[in-house]
Amino acid sequence: MDRVAKLASQKAVVIFSKSSCCMCHAIKRLFYEQGVSPAIYELDEDSRGKEMEWALMRLGCNPSVPAVFIGGKFVGTANTVMTLQLNGSLKKLLKEAGALWL
């Protein structure tokens, strides 16, 4: 849990992902297309990935990826992020976290 919290606070947007996950790819693309450059941690490529995956599940991530943190705070998984995008509040969160300038 400590490692997840530490990594999540190192950049304005942090995504915990798996390289083989199609929803993870879609969420990463959503951020890239808005001009955001998130820190991405591929759990299936990290030696401590399974440990981080369990920590994310304890946070309430089900499924465990993609898990998105904005401004060091857990925002949610793909469903939550897409809802925020559709209702227009994702951009506001990104601006508040310093991930977007305009």
GROMACS .gro file of N, CA and C in nm:
model
  306
    1MET      N    1   0.083  -0.120   0.000
    1MET     CA    2   0.000   0.000   0.000
    1MET      C    3   0.087   0.126   0.000
    2ASP      N    4   0.196   0.121   0.078
    2ASP     CA    5   0.284   0.237   0.085
    2ASP      C    6   0.347   0.268  -0.050
    3ARG      N    7   0.385   0.164  -0.123
    3ARG     CA    8   0.448   0.186  -0.254
    3ARG      C    9   0.348   0.248  -0.350
    4VAL      N   10   0.225   0.201  -0.349
    4VAL     CA   11   0.121   0.256  -0.437
    4VAL      C   12   0.100   0.404  -0.403
    5ALA      N   13   0.087   0.437  -0.276
    5ALA     CA   14   0.066   0.576  -0.234
    5ALA      C   15   0.183   0.664  -0.274
    6LYS      N   16   0.304   0.613  -0.258
    6LYS     CA   17   0.423   0.690  -0.294
    6LYS      C   18   0.429   0.716  -0.444
    7LEU      N   19   0.408   0.611  -0.523
    7LEU     CA   20   0.409   0.627  -0.669
    7LEU      C   21   0.296   0.717  -0.716
    8ALA      N   22   0.179   0.704  -0.655
    8ALA     CA   23   0.061   0.781  -0.696
    8ALA      C   24   0.078   0.930  -0.673
    9SER      N   25   0.166   0.968  -0.582
    9SER     CA   26   0.183   1.110  -0.551
    9SER      C   27   0.302   1.173  -0.623
   10GLN      N   28   0.370   1.098  -0.708
   10GLN     CA   29   0.491   1.150  -0.773
   10GLN      C   30   0.464   1.232  -0.898
   11LYS      N   31   0.345   1.226  -0.952
   11LYS     CA   32   0.311   1.301  -1.073
   11LYS      C   33   0.163   1.338  -1.066
   12ALA      N   34   0.123   1.439  -1.143
   12ALA     CA   35  -0.017   1.486  -1.139
   12ALA      C   36  -0.116   1.376  -1.175
   13VAL      N   37  -0.081   1.292  -1.272
   13VAL     CA   38  -0.168   1.180  -1.311
   13VAL      C   39  -0.084   1.053  -1.312
   14VAL      N   40  -0.134   0.952  -1.242
   14VAL     CA   41  -0.067   0.822  -1.236
   14VAL      C   42  -0.168   0.714  -1.269
   15ILE      N   43  -0.128   0.623  -1.358
   15ILE     CA   44  -0.215   0.513  -1.397
   15ILE      C   45  -0.143   0.382  -1.369
   16PHE      N   46  -0.208   0.296  -1.293
   16PHE     CA   47  -0.159   0.160  -1.273
   16PHE      C   48  -0.233   0.075  -1.375
   17SER      N   49  -0.157  -0.001  -1.452
   17SER     CA   50  -0.210  -0.066  -1.570
   17SER      C   51  -0.152  -0.206  -1.586
   18LYS      N   52  -0.198  -0.277  -1.687
   18LYS     CA   53  -0.137  -0.401  -1.733
   18LYS      C   54  -0.125  -0.389  -1.884
   19SER      N   55  -0.012  -0.430  -1.935
   19SER     CA   56   0.015  -0.411  -2.078
   19SER      C   57  -0.084  -0.486  -2.168
   20SER      N   58  -0.146  -0.591  -2.118
   20SER     CA   59  -0.239  -0.670  -2.199
   20SER      C   60  -0.385  -0.629  -2.182
   21CYS      N   61  -0.412  -0.525  -2.105
   21CYS     CA   62  -0.549  -0.484  -2.072
   21CYS      C   63  -0.600  -0.380  -2.173
   22CYS      N   64  -0.707  -0.414  -2.243
   22CYS     CA   65  -0.760  -0.322  -2.345
   22CYS      C   66  -0.821  -0.196  -2.283
   23MET      N   67  -0.885  -0.208  -2.167
   23MET     CA   68  -0.941  -0.089  -2.102
   23MET      C   69  -0.830   0.003  -2.051
   24CYS      N   70  -0.720  -0.056  -2.008
   24CYS     CA   71  -0.605   0.025  -1.966
   24CYS      C   72  -0.554   0.106  -2.084
   25HIS      N   73  -0.546   0.041  -2.199
   25HIS     CA   74  -0.501   0.110  -2.320
   25HIS      C   75  -0.595   0.227  -2.354
   26ALA      N   76  -0.724   0.203  -2.343
   26ALA     CA   77  -0.823   0.308  -2.373
   26ALA      C   78  -0.810   0.426  -2.277
   27ILE      N   79  -0.789   0.399  -2.150
   27ILE     CA   80  -0.777   0.506  -2.051
   27ILE      C   81  -0.647   0.585  -2.073
   28LYS      N   82  -0.538   0.515  -2.100
   28LYS     CA   83  -0.411   0.585  -2.128
   28LYS      C   84  -0.427   0.675  -2.249
   29ARG      N   85  -0.493   0.624  -2.351
   29ARG     CA   86  -0.515   0.701  -2.474
   29ARG      C   87  -0.600   0.826  -2.447
   30LEU      N   88  -0.701   0.811  -2.363
   30LEU     CA   89  -0.787   0.924  -2.326
   30LEU      C   90  -0.703   1.038  -2.269
   31PHE      N   91  -0.611   1.005  -2.179
   31PHE     CA   92  -0.527   1.108  -2.118
   31PHE      C   93  -0.429   1.167  -2.219
   32TYR      N   94  -0.366   1.081  -2.300
   32TYR     CA   95  -0.273   1.131  -2.401
   32TYR      C   96  -0.342   1.225  -2.499
   33GLU      N   97  -0.464   1.192  -2.539
   33GLU     CA   98  -0.536   1.275  -2.635
   33GLU      C   99  -0.577   1.410  -2.578
   34GLN      N  100  -0.578   1.422  -2.446
   34GLN     CA  101  -0.608   1.551  -2.383
   34GLN      C  102  -0.481   1.631  -2.355
   35GLY      N  103  -0.366   1.576  -2.394
   35GLY     CA  104  -0.240   1.646  -2.373
   35GLY      C  105  -0.178   1.620  -2.236
   36VAL      N  106  -0.225   1.518  -2.168
   36VAL     CA  107  -0.173   1.483  -2.036
   36VAL      C  108  -0.070   1.372  -2.053
   37SER      N  109   0.039   1.384  -1.981
   37SER     CA  110   0.144   1.283  -1.985
   37SER      C  111   0.152   1.213  -1.849
   38PRO      N  112   0.071   1.108  -1.831
   38PRO     CA  113   0.067   1.041  -1.701
   38PRO      C  114   0.189   0.953  -1.677
   39ALA      N  115   0.217   0.928  -1.551
   39ALA     CA  116   0.313   0.823  -1.514
   39ALA      C  117   0.235   0.693  -1.521
   40ILE      N  118   0.292   0.595  -1.587
   40ILE     CA  119   0.222   0.468  -1.605
   40ILE      C  120   0.307   0.356  -1.547
   41TYR      N  121   0.244   0.276  -1.464
   41TYR     CA  122   0.310   0.161  -1.403
   41TYR      C  123   0.239   0.035  -1.451
   42GLU      N  124   0.309  -0.042  -1.531
   42GLU     CA  125   0.255  -0.167  -1.584
   42GLU      C  126   0.280  -0.277  -1.481
   43LEU      N  127   0.176  -0.320  -1.413
   43LEU     CA  128   0.191  -0.416  -1.304
   43LEU      C  129   0.243  -0.551  -1.351
   44ASP      N  130   0.211  -0.589  -1.473
   44ASP     CA  131   0.258  -0.719  -1.523
   44ASP      C  132   0.404  -0.715  -1.567
   45GLU      N  133   0.465  -0.597  -1.565
   45GLU     CA  134   0.606  -0.583  -1.602
   45GLU      C  135   0.692  -0.540  -1.484
   46ASP      N  136   0.632  -0.530  -1.366
   46ASP     CA  137   0.703  -0.486  -1.245
   46ASP      C  138   0.723  -0.606  -1.152
   47SER      N  139   0.841  -0.619  -1.097
   47SER     CA  140   0.869  -0.733  -1.009
   47SER      C  141   0.780  -0.733  -0.885
   48ARG      N  142   0.731  -0.617  -0.844
   48ARG     CA  143   0.641  -0.607  -0.728
   48ARG      C  144   0.497  -0.578  -0.771
   49GLY      N  145   0.468  -0.610  -0.895
   49GLY     CA  146   0.337  -0.581  -0.950
   49GLY      C  147   0.222  -0.650  -0.879
   50LYS      N  148   0.240  -0.775  -0.842
   50LYS     CA  149   0.133  -0.849  -0.774
   50LYS      C  150   0.101  -0.785  -0.639
   51GLU      N  151   0.205  -0.742  -0.569
   51GLU     CA  152   0.188  -0.674  -0.440
   51GLU      C  153   0.109  -0.543  -0.458
   52MET      N  154   0.144  -0.468  -0.562
   52MET     CA  155   0.073  -0.342  -0.590
   52MET      C  156  -0.072  -0.370  -0.631
   53GLU      N  157  -0.092  -0.478  -0.706
   53GLU     CA  158  -0.227  -0.514  -0.749
   53GLU      C  159  -0.316  -0.543  -0.627
   54TRP      N  160  -0.262  -0.616  -0.529
   54TRP     CA  161  -0.339  -0.643  -0.406
   54TRP      C  162  -0.369  -0.514  -0.330
   55ALA      N  163  -0.273  -0.423  -0.327
   55ALA     CA  164  -0.294  -0.294  -0.259
   55ALA      C  165  -0.405  -0.216  -0.328
   56LEU      N  166  -0.407  -0.217  -0.460
   56LEU     CA  167  -0.513  -0.147  -0.534
   56LEU      C  168  -0.649  -0.211  -0.508
   57MET      N  169  -0.652  -0.341  -0.499
   57MET     CA  170  -0.779  -0.409  -0.470
   57MET      C  171  -0.830  -0.372  -0.330
   58ARG      N  172  -0.737  -0.355  -0.236
   58ARG     CA  173  -0.777  -0.312  -0.101
   58ARG      C  174  -0.831  -0.169  -0.102
   59LEU      N  175  -0.789  -0.090  -0.200
   59LEU     CA  176  -0.841   0.047  -0.214
   59LEU      C  177  -0.982   0.048  -0.273
   60GLY      N  178  -1.022  -0.065  -0.327
   60GLY     CA  179  -1.155  -0.073  -0.386
   60GLY      C  180  -1.155  -0.089  -0.537
   61CYS      N  181  -1.039  -0.107  -0.595
   61CYS     CA  182  -1.030  -0.129  -0.740
   61CYS      C  183  -1.073  -0.271  -0.772
   62ASN      N  184  -1.181  -0.284  -0.842
   62ASN     CA  185  -1.224  -0.416  -0.886
   62ASN      C  186  -1.288  -0.401  -1.023
   63PRO      N  187  -1.221  -0.432  -1.131
   63PRO     CA  188  -1.090  -0.495  -1.139
   63PRO      C  189  -0.979  -0.401  -1.093
   64SER      N  190  -0.862  -0.458  -1.069
   64SER     CA  191  -0.753  -0.380  -1.010
   64SER      C  192  -0.693  -0.278  -1.106
   65VAL      N  193  -0.709  -0.299  -1.236
   65VAL     CA  194  -0.656  -0.202  -1.334
   65VAL      C  195  -0.761  -0.174  -1.439
   66PRO      N  196  -0.761  -0.059  -1.501
   66PRO     CA  197  -0.673   0.054  -1.472
   66PRO      C  198  -0.715   0.126  -1.344
   67ALA      N  199  -0.617   0.167  -1.268
   67ALA     CA  200  -0.642   0.246  -1.147
   67ALA      C  201  -0.581   0.383  -1.170
   68VAL      N  202  -0.663   0.486  -1.161
   68VAL     CA  203  -0.619   0.622  -1.194
   68VAL      C  204  -0.615   0.709  -1.069
   69PHE      N  205  -0.502   0.777  -1.053
   69PHE     CA  206  -0.483   0.874  -0.945
   69PHE      C  207  -0.459   1.009  -1.009
   70ILE      N  208  -0.528   1.110  -0.959
   70ILE     CA  209  -0.509   1.248  -1.006
   70ILE      C  210  -0.481   1.333  -0.885
   71GLY      N  211  -0.370   1.405  -0.890
   71GLY     CA  212  -0.332   1.487  -0.776
   71GLY      C  213  -0.305   1.404  -0.651
   72GLY      N  214  -0.258   1.282  -0.669
   72GLY     CA  215  -0.227   1.195  -0.557
   72GLY      C  216  -0.347   1.125  -0.495
   73LYS      N  217  -0.467   1.153  -0.548
   73LYS     CA  218  -0.588   1.093  -0.492
   73LYS      C  219  -0.644   0.989  -0.588
   74PHE      N  220  -0.690   0.880  -0.531
   74PHE     CA  221  -0.750   0.775  -0.611
   74PHE      C  222  -0.881   0.824  -0.671
   75VAL      N  223  -0.890   0.822  -0.803
   75VAL     CA  224  -1.012   0.867  -0.872
   75VAL      C  225  -1.103   0.749  -0.902
   76GLY      N  226  -1.044   0.641  -0.948
   76GLY     CA  227  -1.124   0.523  -0.978
   76GLY      C  228  -1.067   0.443  -1.092
   77THR      N  229  -1.150   0.353  -1.142
   77THR     CA  230  -1.110   0.268  -1.253
   77THR      C  231  -1.172   0.323  -1.382
   78ALA      N  232  -1.170   0.244  -1.487
   78ALA     CA  233  -1.214   0.290  -1.618
   78ALA      C  234  -1.355   0.347  -1.617
   79ASN      N  235  -1.447   0.281  -1.550
   79ASN     CA  236  -1.586   0.326  -1.548
   79ASN      C  237  -1.599   0.467  -1.489
   80THR      N  238  -1.532   0.490  -1.378
   80THR     CA  239  -1.537   0.621  -1.312
   80THR      C  240  -1.472   0.728  -1.398
   81VAL      N  241  -1.357   0.697  -1.456
   81VAL     CA  242  -1.287   0.795  -1.539
   81VAL      C  243  -1.370   0.831  -1.662
   82MET      N  244  -1.431   0.733  -1.724
   82MET     CA  245  -1.514   0.761  -1.842
   82MET      C  246  -1.637   0.844  -1.804
   83THR      N  247  -1.695   0.817  -1.689
   83THR     CA  248  -1.808   0.897  -1.641
   83THR      C  249  -1.765   1.041  -1.619
   84LEU      N  250  -1.649   1.061  -1.557
   84LEU     CA  251  -1.598   1.197  -1.535
   84LEU      C  252  -1.573   1.268  -1.668
   85GLN      N  253  -1.522   1.195  -1.766
   85GLN     CA  254  -1.498   1.253  -1.898
   85GLN      C  255  -1.628   1.295  -1.964
   86LEU      N  256  -1.727   1.207  -1.957
   86LEU     CA  257  -1.855   1.236  -2.023
   86LEU      C  258  -1.931   1.350  -1.957
   87ASN      N  259  -1.919   1.364  -1.825
   87ASN     CA  260  -1.994   1.472  -1.760
   87ASN      C  261  -1.911   1.602  -1.750
   88GLY      N  262  -1.790   1.600  -1.804
   88GLY     CA  263  -1.709   1.722  -1.812
   88GLY      C  264  -1.625   1.753  -1.691
   89SER      N  265  -1.628   1.672  -1.589
   89SER     CA  266  -1.552   1.706  -1.468
   89SER      C  267  -1.408   1.654  -1.467
   90LEU      N  268  -1.373   1.567  -1.561
   90LEU     CA  269  -1.235   1.518  -1.566
   90LEU      C  270  -1.137   1.631  -1.596
   91LYS      N  271  -1.172   1.714  -1.690
   91LYS     CA  272  -1.084   1.826  -1.729
   91LYS      C  273  -1.059   1.919  -1.610
   92LYS      N  274  -1.162   1.943  -1.531
   92LYS     CA  275  -1.149   2.028  -1.412
   92LYS      C  276  -1.050   1.965  -1.313
   93LEU      N  277  -1.064   1.835  -1.288
   93LEU     CA  278  -0.971   1.766  -1.198
   93LEU      C  279  -0.828   1.774  -1.249
   94LEU      N  280  -0.812   1.758  -1.378
   94LEU     CA  281  -0.678   1.764  -1.438
   94LEU      C  282  -0.616   1.902  -1.425
   95LYS      N  283  -0.696   2.004  -1.443
   95LYS     CA  284  -0.646   2.142  -1.427
   95LYS      C  285  -0.608   2.170  -1.282
   96GLU      N  286  -0.692   2.127  -1.189
   96GLU     CA  287  -0.664   2.148  -1.047
   96GLU      C  288  -0.535   2.077  -1.002
   97ALA      N  289  -0.506   1.962  -1.064
   97ALA     CA  290  -0.387   1.886  -1.028
   97ALA      C  291  -0.263   1.937  -1.100
   98GLY      N  292  -0.280   2.029  -1.194
   98GLY     CA  293  -0.167   2.082  -1.269
   98GLY      C  294  -0.125   1.995  -1.387
   99ALA      N  295  -0.212   1.905  -1.427
   99ALA     CA  296  -0.182   1.817  -1.540
   99ALA      C  297  -0.216   1.882  -1.673
  100LEU      N  298  -0.306   1.980  -1.670
  100LEU     CA  299  -0.346   2.056  -1.790
  100LEU      C  300  -0.327   2.203  -1.763
  101TRP      N  301  -0.280   2.272  -1.862
  101TRP     CA  302  -0.255   2.415  -1.846
  101TRP      C  303  -0.366   2.501  -1.903
  102LEU      N  304  -0.435   2.451  -2.004
  102LEU     CA  305  -0.538   2.533  -2.070
  102LEU      C  306  -0.677   2.485  -2.035
   0.00000   0.00000   0.00000
